PDB file of C-alpha atoms and ligand atoms in Angstrom:
ATOM      1  CA  MET A   1     -11.309  -9.387  19.418  1.00  0.00           C
ATOM      2  CA  GLN A   2     -13.162  -9.894  16.155  1.00  0.00           C
ATOM      3  CA  ARG A   3     -10.882 -10.861  13.292  1.00  0.00           C
ATOM      4  CA  LYS A   4     -12.296 -11.352   9.809  1.00  0.00           C
ATOM      5  CA  PRO A   5     -11.546 -14.942   8.809  1.00  0.00           C
ATOM      6  CA  ILE A   6      -9.470 -15.670   5.724  1.00  0.00           C
ATOM      7  CA  ILE A   7      -9.648 -18.696   3.477  1.00  0.00           C
ATOM      8  CA  ALA A   8      -6.685 -18.653   1.094  1.00  0.00           C
ATOM      9  CA  GLY A   9      -6.114 -21.191  -1.660  1.00  0.00           C
ATOM     10  CA  ASN A  10      -2.535 -22.125  -2.478  1.00  0.00           C
ATOM     11  CA  TRP A  11      -2.791 -23.727  -5.904  1.00  0.00           C
ATOM     12  CA  LYS A  12       0.945 -24.496  -5.964  1.00  0.00           C
ATOM     13  CA  MET A  13       2.104 -25.721  -9.415  1.00  0.00           C
ATOM     14  CA  ASN A  14      -1.410 -26.601 -10.588  1.00  0.00           C
ATOM     15  CA  LYS A  15      -3.782 -25.048 -13.132  1.00  0.00           C
ATOM     16  CA  ASN A  16      -2.748 -23.393 -16.360  1.00  0.00           C
ATOM     17  CA  ALA A  17      -4.121 -19.957 -17.285  1.00  0.00           C
ATOM     18  CA  ALA A  18      -7.374 -21.303 -18.770  1.00  0.00           C
ATOM     19  CA  GLU A  19      -7.963 -23.847 -16.002  1.00  0.00           C
ATOM     20  CA  GLY A  20      -7.283 -21.206 -13.378  1.00  0.00           C
ATOM     21  CA  ALA A  21      -9.757 -18.786 -14.934  1.00  0.00           C
ATOM     22  CA  ALA A  22     -12.417 -21.507 -15.073  1.00  0.00           C
ATOM     23  CA  LEU A  23     -11.874 -22.471 -11.422  1.00  0.00           C
ATOM     24  CA  VAL A  24     -11.979 -18.920 -10.169  1.00  0.00           C
ATOM     25  CA  GLU A  25     -15.145 -18.213 -12.151  1.00  0.00           C
ATOM     26  CA  GLU A  26     -16.851 -20.968 -10.196  1.00  0.00           C
ATOM     27  CA  ILE A  27     -15.473 -19.657  -6.896  1.00  0.00           C
ATOM     28  CA  VAL A  28     -16.581 -16.101  -7.648  1.00  0.00           C
ATOM     29  CA  ALA A  29     -20.079 -17.305  -8.584  1.00  0.00           C
ATOM     30  CA  ALA A  30     -20.374 -19.334  -5.377  1.00  0.00           C
ATOM     31  CA  VAL A  31     -19.111 -16.523  -3.117  1.00  0.00           C
ATOM     32  CA  GLY A  32     -21.263 -13.837  -4.753  1.00  0.00           C
ATOM     33  CA  GLN A  33     -21.338 -10.616  -2.762  1.00  0.00           C
ATOM     34  CA  ASP A  34     -20.912 -12.322   0.598  1.00  0.00           C
ATOM     35  CA  HIS A  35     -17.949 -10.620   2.244  1.00  0.00           C
ATOM     36  CA  ALA A  36     -18.119 -12.275   5.670  1.00  0.00           C
ATOM     37  CA  VAL A  37     -14.949 -14.235   4.895  1.00  0.00           C
ATOM     38  CA  GLU A  38     -11.926 -12.810   3.107  1.00  0.00           C
ATOM     39  CA  VAL A  39     -11.287 -15.174   0.199  1.00  0.00           C
ATOM     40  CA  VAL A  40      -7.867 -15.227  -1.478  1.00  0.00           C
ATOM     41  CA  VAL A  41      -6.701 -17.343  -4.412  1.00  0.00           C
ATOM     42  CA  CYS A  42      -2.985 -17.834  -5.098  1.00  0.00           C
ATOM     43  CA  PRO A  43      -2.472 -19.297  -8.583  1.00  0.00           C
ATOM     44  CA  PRO A  44       0.904 -19.947 -10.184  1.00  0.00           C
ATOM     45  CA  PHE A  45       2.457 -16.868 -11.833  1.00  0.00           C
ATOM     46  CA  THR A  46       1.327 -17.926 -15.307  1.00  0.00           C
ATOM     47  CA  ALA A  47      -2.345 -17.894 -14.283  1.00  0.00           C
ATOM     48  CA  LEU A  48      -2.295 -14.626 -12.321  1.00  0.00           C
ATOM     49  CA  GLU A  49      -3.445 -12.495 -15.218  1.00  0.00           C
ATOM     50  CA  SER A  50      -6.306 -14.722 -16.386  1.00  0.00           C
ATOM     51  CA  VAL A  51      -7.500 -15.235 -12.810  1.00  0.00           C
ATOM     52  CA  SER A  52      -7.172 -11.529 -12.035  1.00  0.00           C
ATOM     53  CA  SER A  53      -9.407 -10.655 -14.993  1.00  0.00           C
ATOM     54  CA  LYS A  54     -12.199 -12.747 -13.454  1.00  0.00           C
ATOM     55  CA  LEU A  55     -12.002 -11.027 -10.074  1.00  0.00           C
ATOM     56  CA  GLU A  56     -12.789  -7.476 -11.102  1.00  0.00           C
ATOM     57  CA  SER A  57     -16.262  -7.054  -9.624  1.00  0.00           C
ATOM     58  CA  SER A  58     -15.910  -9.669  -6.902  1.00  0.00           C
ATOM     59  CA  GLY A  59     -14.578  -9.451  -3.357  1.00  0.00           C
ATOM     60  CA  VAL A  60     -12.227 -12.388  -3.974  1.00  0.00           C
ATOM     61  CA  LYS A  61      -8.600 -11.295  -3.689  1.00  0.00           C
ATOM     62  CA  LEU A  62      -5.546 -12.327  -5.611  1.00  0.00           C
ATOM     63  CA  GLY A  63      -2.311 -13.578  -4.085  1.00  0.00           C
ATOM     64  CA  ALA A  64       0.991 -14.814  -5.474  1.00  0.00           C
ATOM     65  CA  GLN A  65       3.037 -17.747  -4.210  1.00  0.00           C
ATOM     66  CA  ASN A  66       6.387 -16.012  -4.094  1.00  0.00           C
ATOM     67  CA  LEU A  67       8.345 -12.911  -5.100  1.00  0.00           C
ATOM     68  CA  TYR A  68      11.951 -11.849  -5.443  1.00  0.00           C
ATOM     69  CA  PRO A  69      12.951  -9.024  -3.093  1.00  0.00           C
ATOM     70  CA  GLU A  70      14.463  -6.612  -5.621  1.00  0.00           C
ATOM     71  CA  ALA A  71      12.715  -3.981  -7.724  1.00  0.00           C
ATOM     72  CA  SER A  72      14.069  -5.183 -11.086  1.00  0.00           C
ATOM     73  CA  GLY A  73      17.269  -6.354 -12.740  1.00  0.00           C
ATOM     74  CA  ALA A  74      19.303  -9.417 -13.645  1.00  0.00           C
ATOM     75  CA  TYR A  75      17.443 -12.086 -11.653  1.00  0.00           C
ATOM     76  CA  THR A  76      16.644 -14.673 -14.291  1.00  0.00           C
ATOM     77  CA  GLY A  77      13.432 -16.533 -13.642  1.00  0.00           C
ATOM     78  CA  GLU A  78      12.246 -14.260 -10.844  1.00  0.00           C
ATOM     79  CA  ILE A  79       9.187 -12.033 -10.401  1.00  0.00           C
ATOM     80  CA  SER A  80       9.063  -8.649  -8.646  1.00  0.00           C
ATOM     81  CA  ALA A  81       6.490  -7.236  -6.270  1.00  0.00           C
ATOM     82  CA  GLU A  82       5.759  -4.479  -8.762  1.00  0.00           C
ATOM     83  CA  MET A  83       4.919  -7.069 -11.444  1.00  0.00           C
ATOM     84  CA  LEU A  84       2.495  -8.699  -9.022  1.00  0.00           C
ATOM     85  CA  ARG A  85       0.905  -5.381  -8.086  1.00  0.00           C
ATOM     86  CA  HIS A  86       0.468  -4.643 -11.775  1.00  0.00           C
ATOM     87  CA  LEU A  87      -1.757  -7.737 -11.976  1.00  0.00           C
ATOM     88  CA  PHE A  88      -3.701  -6.547  -8.909  1.00  0.00           C
ATOM     89  CA  ALA A  89      -2.282  -9.079  -6.469  1.00  0.00           C
ATOM     90  CA  SER A  90      -2.732  -7.971  -2.881  1.00  0.00           C
ATOM     91  CA  TYR A  91      -1.250 -10.945  -0.999  1.00  0.00           C
ATOM     92  CA  VAL A  92       1.892 -13.046  -1.330  1.00  0.00           C
ATOM     93  CA  ILE A  93       2.684 -16.380   0.336  1.00  0.00           C
ATOM     94  CA  LEU A  94       6.215 -16.306   1.779  1.00  0.00           C
ATOM     95  CA  GLY A  95       8.292 -18.896   3.580  1.00  0.00           C
ATOM     96  CA  HIS A  96       6.188 -21.861   2.518  1.00  0.00           C
ATOM     97  CA  SER A  97       7.775 -25.097   3.733  1.00  0.00           C
ATOM     98  CA  GLU A  98       8.144 -26.328   0.155  1.00  0.00           C
ATOM     99  CA  ARG A  99      10.265 -23.282  -0.646  1.00  0.00           C
ATOM    100  CA  ARG A 100      12.249 -23.736   2.540  1.00  0.00           C
ATOM    101  CA  ALA A 101      12.840 -27.424   1.736  1.00  0.00           C
ATOM    102  CA  TYR A 102      13.289 -27.505  -2.070  1.00  0.00           C
ATOM    103  CA  PHE A 103      14.777 -24.060  -2.666  1.00  0.00           C
ATOM    104  CA  ALA A 104      16.836 -23.715   0.522  1.00  0.00           C
ATOM    105  CA  GLU A 105      15.131 -20.513   1.610  1.00  0.00           C
ATOM    106  CA  ASP A 106      16.255 -19.488   5.067  1.00  0.00           C
ATOM    107  CA  ASP A 107      14.724 -17.086   7.569  1.00  0.00           C
ATOM    108  CA  ALA A 108      17.025 -14.220   6.546  1.00  0.00           C
ATOM    109  CA  PHE A 109      16.015 -14.475   2.877  1.00  0.00           C
ATOM    110  CA  ILE A 110      12.352 -14.881   3.772  1.00  0.00           C
ATOM    111  CA  ASN A 111      12.652 -11.811   5.970  1.00  0.00           C
ATOM    112  CA  ARG A 112      13.955  -9.768   3.012  1.00  0.00           C
ATOM    113  CA  LYS A 113      10.896 -10.878   1.076  1.00  0.00           C
ATOM    114  CA  VAL A 114       8.514 -10.009   3.912  1.00  0.00           C
ATOM    115  CA  ARG A 115       9.928  -6.505   4.209  1.00  0.00           C
ATOM    116  CA  HIS A 116       9.989  -6.066   0.456  1.00  0.00           C
ATOM    117  CA  ALA A 117       6.361  -7.174   0.166  1.00  0.00           C
ATOM    118  CA  ILE A 118       5.275  -4.679   2.807  1.00  0.00           C
ATOM    119  CA  ALA A 119       7.272  -1.871   1.207  1.00  0.00           C
ATOM    120  CA  ASN A 120       5.472  -2.624  -2.046  1.00  0.00           C
ATOM    121  CA  GLN A 121       1.927  -2.797  -0.666  1.00  0.00           C
ATOM    122  CA  LEU A 122       1.637  -6.589  -0.762  1.00  0.00           C
ATOM    123  CA  ARG A 123       0.384  -8.341   2.348  1.00  0.00           C
ATOM    124  CA  PRO A 124       2.647 -11.248   3.310  1.00  0.00           C
ATOM    125  CA  ILE A 125       1.185 -14.591   4.350  1.00  0.00           C
ATOM    126  CA  LEU A 126       4.211 -15.766   6.309  1.00  0.00           C
ATOM    127  CA  CYS A 127       4.297 -19.556   6.746  1.00  0.00           C
ATOM    128  CA  VAL A 128       5.922 -21.239   9.716  1.00  0.00           C
ATOM    129  CA  GLY A 129       5.841 -24.819  10.947  1.00  0.00           C
ATOM    130  CA  GLU A 130       7.833 -27.756  12.192  1.00  0.00           C
ATOM    131  CA  THR A 131       8.804 -31.029  10.535  1.00  0.00           C
ATOM    132  CA  LEU A 132       7.784 -34.369  12.028  1.00  0.00           C
ATOM    133  CA  GLU A 133      11.301 -34.892  13.327  1.00  0.00           C
ATOM    134  CA  GLU A 134      11.199 -31.510  15.060  1.00  0.00           C
ATOM    135  CA  ARG A 135       7.787 -32.245  16.603  1.00  0.00           C
ATOM    136  CA  ASP A 136       8.905 -35.663  17.790  1.00  0.00           C
ATOM    137  CA  GLY A 137      12.018 -34.054  19.248  1.00  0.00           C
ATOM    138  CA  GLY A 138       9.881 -31.610  21.273  1.00  0.00           C
ATOM    139  CA  LYS A 139      11.150 -28.662  19.213  1.00  0.00           C
ATOM    140  CA  THR A 140       7.885 -27.383  17.722  1.00  0.00           C
ATOM    141  CA  LEU A 141       7.648 -24.135  19.676  1.00  0.00           C
ATOM    142  CA  GLU A 142      11.361 -23.405  19.361  1.00  0.00           C
ATOM    143  CA  VAL A 143      11.202 -23.817  15.553  1.00  0.00           C
ATOM    144  CA  VAL A 144       8.059 -21.740  15.204  1.00  0.00           C
ATOM    145  CA  ARG A 145       9.564 -18.986  17.353  1.00  0.00           C
ATOM    146  CA  ARG A 146      12.775 -18.930  15.310  1.00  0.00           C
ATOM    147  CA  GLN A 147      10.930 -18.808  11.986  1.00  0.00           C
ATOM    148  CA  LEU A 148       8.536 -16.150  13.191  1.00  0.00           C
ATOM    149  CA  GLU A 149      11.117 -13.883  14.819  1.00  0.00           C
ATOM    150  CA  GLY A 150      13.494 -14.354  11.886  1.00  0.00           C
ATOM    151  CA  GLY A 151      10.808 -13.700   9.294  1.00  0.00           C
ATOM    152  CA  LEU A 152       9.561 -10.567  11.031  1.00  0.00           C
ATOM    153  CA  GLU A 153      12.870  -8.906  11.843  1.00  0.00           C
ATOM    154  CA  GLY A 154      12.764  -5.189  11.132  1.00  0.00           C
ATOM    155  CA  VAL A 155       9.018  -5.092  10.456  1.00  0.00           C
ATOM    156  CA  GLU A 156       7.651  -1.850  11.933  1.00  0.00           C
ATOM    157  CA  ASN A 157       4.843  -1.919  14.506  1.00  0.00           C
ATOM    158  CA  GLY A 158       2.714   0.176  12.174  1.00  0.00           C
ATOM    159  CA  ASP A 159       2.891  -2.545   9.514  1.00  0.00           C
ATOM    160  CA  ALA A 160       1.790  -5.356  11.835  1.00  0.00           C
ATOM    161  CA  PRO A 161      -1.873  -5.200  10.714  1.00  0.00           C
ATOM    162  CA  LEU A 162      -0.747  -6.051   7.169  1.00  0.00           C
ATOM    163  CA  LEU A 163       0.621  -9.395   8.265  1.00  0.00           C
ATOM    164  CA  VAL A 164      -1.037 -12.776   8.003  1.00  0.00           C
ATOM    165  CA  ILE A 165       0.705 -15.756   9.603  1.00  0.00           C
ATOM    166  CA  ALA A 166       0.066 -19.344   8.521  1.00  0.00           C
ATOM    167  CA  TYR A 167       0.935 -22.149  10.906  1.00  0.00           C
ATOM    168  CA  GLU A 168       1.585 -25.149   8.697  1.00  0.00           C
ATOM    169  CA  PRO A 169       3.036 -28.234  10.367  1.00  0.00           C
ATOM    170  CA  VAL A 170       5.152 -29.685   7.566  1.00  0.00           C
ATOM    171  CA  TRP A 171       4.078 -33.243   8.387  1.00  0.00           C
ATOM    172  CA  ALA A 172       0.450 -32.283   7.751  1.00  0.00           C
ATOM    173  CA  ILE A 173       0.922 -30.655   4.337  1.00  0.00           C
ATOM    174  CA  GLY A 174      -0.481 -32.736   1.516  1.00  0.00           C
ATOM    175  CA  THR A 175      -0.326 -35.878   3.655  1.00  0.00           C
ATOM    176  CA  GLY A 176      -3.942 -36.168   4.800  1.00  0.00           C
ATOM    177  CA  LYS A 177      -2.682 -35.937   8.409  1.00  0.00           C
ATOM    178  CA  THR A 178      -4.064 -32.951  10.281  1.00  0.00           C
ATOM    179  CA  ALA A 179      -2.987 -31.476  13.568  1.00  0.00           C
ATOM    180  CA  THR A 180      -5.708 -32.003  16.150  1.00  0.00           C
ATOM    181  CA  PRO A 181      -7.573 -28.795  16.974  1.00  0.00           C
ATOM    182  CA  GLU A 182      -5.851 -28.764  20.380  1.00  0.00           C
ATOM    183  CA  MET A 183      -2.380 -29.199  18.883  1.00  0.00           C
ATOM    184  CA  ALA A 184      -3.032 -26.420  16.386  1.00  0.00           C
ATOM    185  CA  GLN A 185      -4.555 -24.079  18.984  1.00  0.00           C
ATOM    186  CA  GLU A 186      -1.543 -24.505  21.256  1.00  0.00           C
ATOM    187  CA  VAL A 187       0.797 -23.304  18.512  1.00  0.00           C
ATOM    188  CA  HIS A 188      -1.550 -20.552  17.331  1.00  0.00           C
ATOM    189  CA  ALA A 189      -1.813 -19.166  20.878  1.00  0.00           C
ATOM    190  CA  PHE A 190       1.981 -19.325  21.157  1.00  0.00           C
ATOM    191  CA  ILE A 191       2.341 -17.440  17.870  1.00  0.00           C
ATOM    192  CA  ARG A 192       0.001 -14.739  19.126  1.00  0.00           C
ATOM    193  CA  GLN A 193       2.076 -14.441  22.325  1.00  0.00           C
ATOM    194  CA  ILE A 194       5.237 -13.958  20.288  1.00  0.00           C
ATOM    195  CA  LEU A 195       3.479 -11.371  18.126  1.00  0.00           C
ATOM    196  CA  ALA A 196       2.371  -9.540  21.285  1.00  0.00           C
ATOM    197  CA  LYS A 197       5.986  -9.376  22.478  1.00  0.00           C
ATOM    198  CA  ARG A 198       7.312  -8.471  19.041  1.00  0.00           C
ATOM    199  CA  PHE A 199       4.695  -5.727  18.425  1.00  0.00           C
ATOM    200  CA  ASN A 200       2.122  -5.204  21.177  1.00  0.00           C
ATOM    201  CA  LYS A 201      -0.979  -6.931  22.469  1.00  0.00           C
ATOM    202  CA  THR A 202      -3.433  -4.832  20.463  1.00  0.00           C
ATOM    203  CA  ALA A 203      -1.569  -5.401  17.198  1.00  0.00           C
ATOM    204  CA  ALA A 204      -1.199  -9.123  17.938  1.00  0.00           C
ATOM    205  CA  GLY A 205      -4.923  -9.334  18.594  1.00  0.00           C
ATOM    206  CA  LYS A 206      -5.591  -8.074  15.086  1.00  0.00           C
ATOM    207  CA  ILE A 207      -3.227 -10.324  13.110  1.00  0.00           C
ATOM    208  CA  ARG A 208      -4.947 -13.258  11.413  1.00  0.00           C
ATOM    209  CA  ILE A 209      -3.262 -16.629  12.049  1.00  0.00           C
ATOM    210  CA  LEU A 210      -4.274 -19.314   9.556  1.00  0.00           C
ATOM    211  CA  TYR A 211      -3.921 -23.057   9.906  1.00  0.00           C
ATOM    212  CA  GLY A 212      -2.628 -25.041   6.948  1.00  0.00           C
ATOM    213  CA  GLY A 213      -2.086 -28.751   6.519  1.00  0.00           C
ATOM    214  CA  SER A 214      -4.689 -31.038   4.980  1.00  0.00           C
ATOM    215  CA  MET A 215      -7.562 -28.778   5.992  1.00  0.00           C
ATOM    216  CA  LYS A 216     -10.689 -30.018   4.267  1.00  0.00           C
ATOM    217  CA  PRO A 217     -14.448 -29.738   4.677  1.00  0.00           C
ATOM    218  CA  SER A 218     -14.561 -32.744   7.014  1.00  0.00           C
ATOM    219  CA  ASN A 219     -12.120 -31.325   9.581  1.00  0.00           C
ATOM    220  CA  ALA A 220     -12.399 -27.546   9.089  1.00  0.00           C
ATOM    221  CA  ALA A 221     -15.199 -26.769  11.532  1.00  0.00           C
ATOM    222  CA  GLU A 222     -13.390 -28.059  14.606  1.00  0.00           C
ATOM    223  CA  LEU A 223     -10.132 -26.373  13.656  1.00  0.00           C
ATOM    224  CA  LEU A 224     -11.891 -23.098  12.911  1.00  0.00           C
ATOM    225  CA  ALA A 225     -13.729 -23.253  16.236  1.00  0.00           C
ATOM    226  CA  GLN A 226     -10.426 -22.688  18.073  1.00  0.00           C
ATOM    227  CA  ALA A 227      -9.911 -19.263  19.616  1.00  0.00           C
ATOM    228  CA  ASP A 228      -6.744 -18.367  17.692  1.00  0.00           C
ATOM    229  CA  ILE A 229      -7.388 -20.076  14.352  1.00  0.00           C
ATOM    230  CA  ASP A 230      -8.592 -17.320  12.063  1.00  0.00           C
ATOM    231  CA  GLY A 231      -8.892 -19.224   8.826  1.00  0.00           C
ATOM    232  CA  GLY A 232      -7.013 -21.594   6.590  1.00  0.00           C
ATOM    233  CA  LEU A 233      -4.288 -21.766   3.988  1.00  0.00           C
ATOM    234  CA  ILE A 234      -5.542 -24.538   1.771  1.00  0.00           C
ATOM    235  CA  GLY A 235      -3.613 -26.620  -0.749  1.00  0.00           C
ATOM    236  CA  GLY A 236      -5.339 -29.697  -2.157  1.00  0.00           C
ATOM    237  CA  ALA A 237      -8.872 -28.727  -1.203  1.00  0.00           C
ATOM    238  CA  SER A 238      -8.529 -25.344  -2.954  1.00  0.00           C
ATOM    239  CA  LEU A 239      -8.246 -26.959  -6.387  1.00  0.00           C
ATOM    240  CA  GLU A 240     -11.951 -27.656  -6.648  1.00  0.00           C
ATOM    241  CA  ALA A 241     -14.604 -24.980  -6.255  1.00  0.00           C
ATOM    242  CA  LYS A 242     -16.904 -27.231  -4.244  1.00  0.00           C
ATOM    243  CA  SER A 243     -14.479 -28.131  -1.452  1.00  0.00           C
ATOM    244  CA  PHE A 244     -12.993 -24.622  -1.397  1.00  0.00           C
ATOM    245  CA  PHE A 245     -16.453 -23.099  -1.069  1.00  0.00           C
ATOM    246  CA  GLU A 246     -17.335 -25.527   1.717  1.00  0.00           C
ATOM    247  CA  LEU A 247     -14.272 -24.295   3.593  1.00  0.00           C
ATOM    248  CA  ILE A 248     -15.387 -20.699   3.093  1.00  0.00           C
ATOM    249  CA  GLN A 249     -18.768 -21.652   4.544  1.00  0.00           C
ATOM    250  CA  ALA A 250     -17.074 -23.321   7.511  1.00  0.00           C
ATOM    251  CA  ALA A 251     -15.060 -20.151   8.168  1.00  0.00           C
ATOM    252  CA  LYS A 252     -18.230 -18.088   7.998  1.00  0.00           C
ATOM    253  CA  GLN A 253     -19.390 -19.692  11.239  1.00  0.00           C
ATOM    254  CA  ARG A 254     -16.493 -17.837  12.834  1.00  0.00           C
ATOM    255  CA  SER A 255     -17.230 -14.411  11.408  1.00  0.00           C
TER     256      SER A 255
HETATM  257  C1  PEP L   1      -0.177 -25.850   1.779  1.00  0.00           C
HETATM  258  O1  PEP L   1       0.691 -26.311   1.058  1.00  0.00           O
HETATM  259  O2  PEP L   1      -0.147 -24.653   2.075  1.00  0.00           O
HETATM  260  C2  PEP L   1      -1.217 -26.762   2.272  1.00  0.00           C
HETATM  261  C3  PEP L   1      -1.806 -26.459   3.386  1.00  0.00           C
HETATM  262  O3  PEP L   1      -1.464 -27.906   1.529  1.00  0.00           O
HETATM  263  P1  PEP L   1      -2.566 -29.042   1.836  1.00  0.00           P
HETATM  264  O4  PEP L   1      -3.850 -28.341   2.183  1.00  0.00           O
HETATM  265  O5  PEP L   1      -2.684 -29.810   0.546  1.00  0.00           O
HETATM  266  O6  PEP L   1      -2.049 -29.852   2.953  1.00  0.00           O
END
């Protein structure tokens, strides 16, 4: 099953509007018209517009880092899917471990966001992954299953192709520690099995499953060589055009 690889940059709370525009200009110039890898940049909300304006004639896609699952109303500080669509976002990261940990987001709330994103033509990048304590306690697969099944509740079979899943072991995010390719592949294959049960085998075979957690040019090739690793969700290494582009090149070997 051929799945187009994705390299998505999660800029987190980095880059103001001008810095974001400058970074994405470099990325767009490096990528050119090469569409072998789907490239997505996810700036903070305040840089979405300036970044979006630089993407017009490129194949690079825009993603957001969050949304609030209501159309509009009295939700101070929140951003709707429609606002994101208005800025030409096509993806949205949901369930990131930092949101789970610092903003107490649970699977039920994340699930509302996933369904809301789909209903509003945004493709969710649903993040799942275990903490170090959970891994050490032998609970990795149980946690990933719970987060995945909880996050995908009520999603129709027909919408499965819109989904992107990111497996991000929490202990590997921003720490410089990476899961070994074998550790990552084991979880990715497990995720695909759950997706096959939740939807069907054909749909599961089409869903891209990204690895995230200190992926960088020096370790990307061996991770991306694994059968069920279809790309990367990249934090630190997405903040510089050079390392981000090197990751895109590494993913191209897979395409
Ligand atoms: C992330 O937060 O999604 C991530 C993978 O970060 P980093 O690449 O910095 O570990």
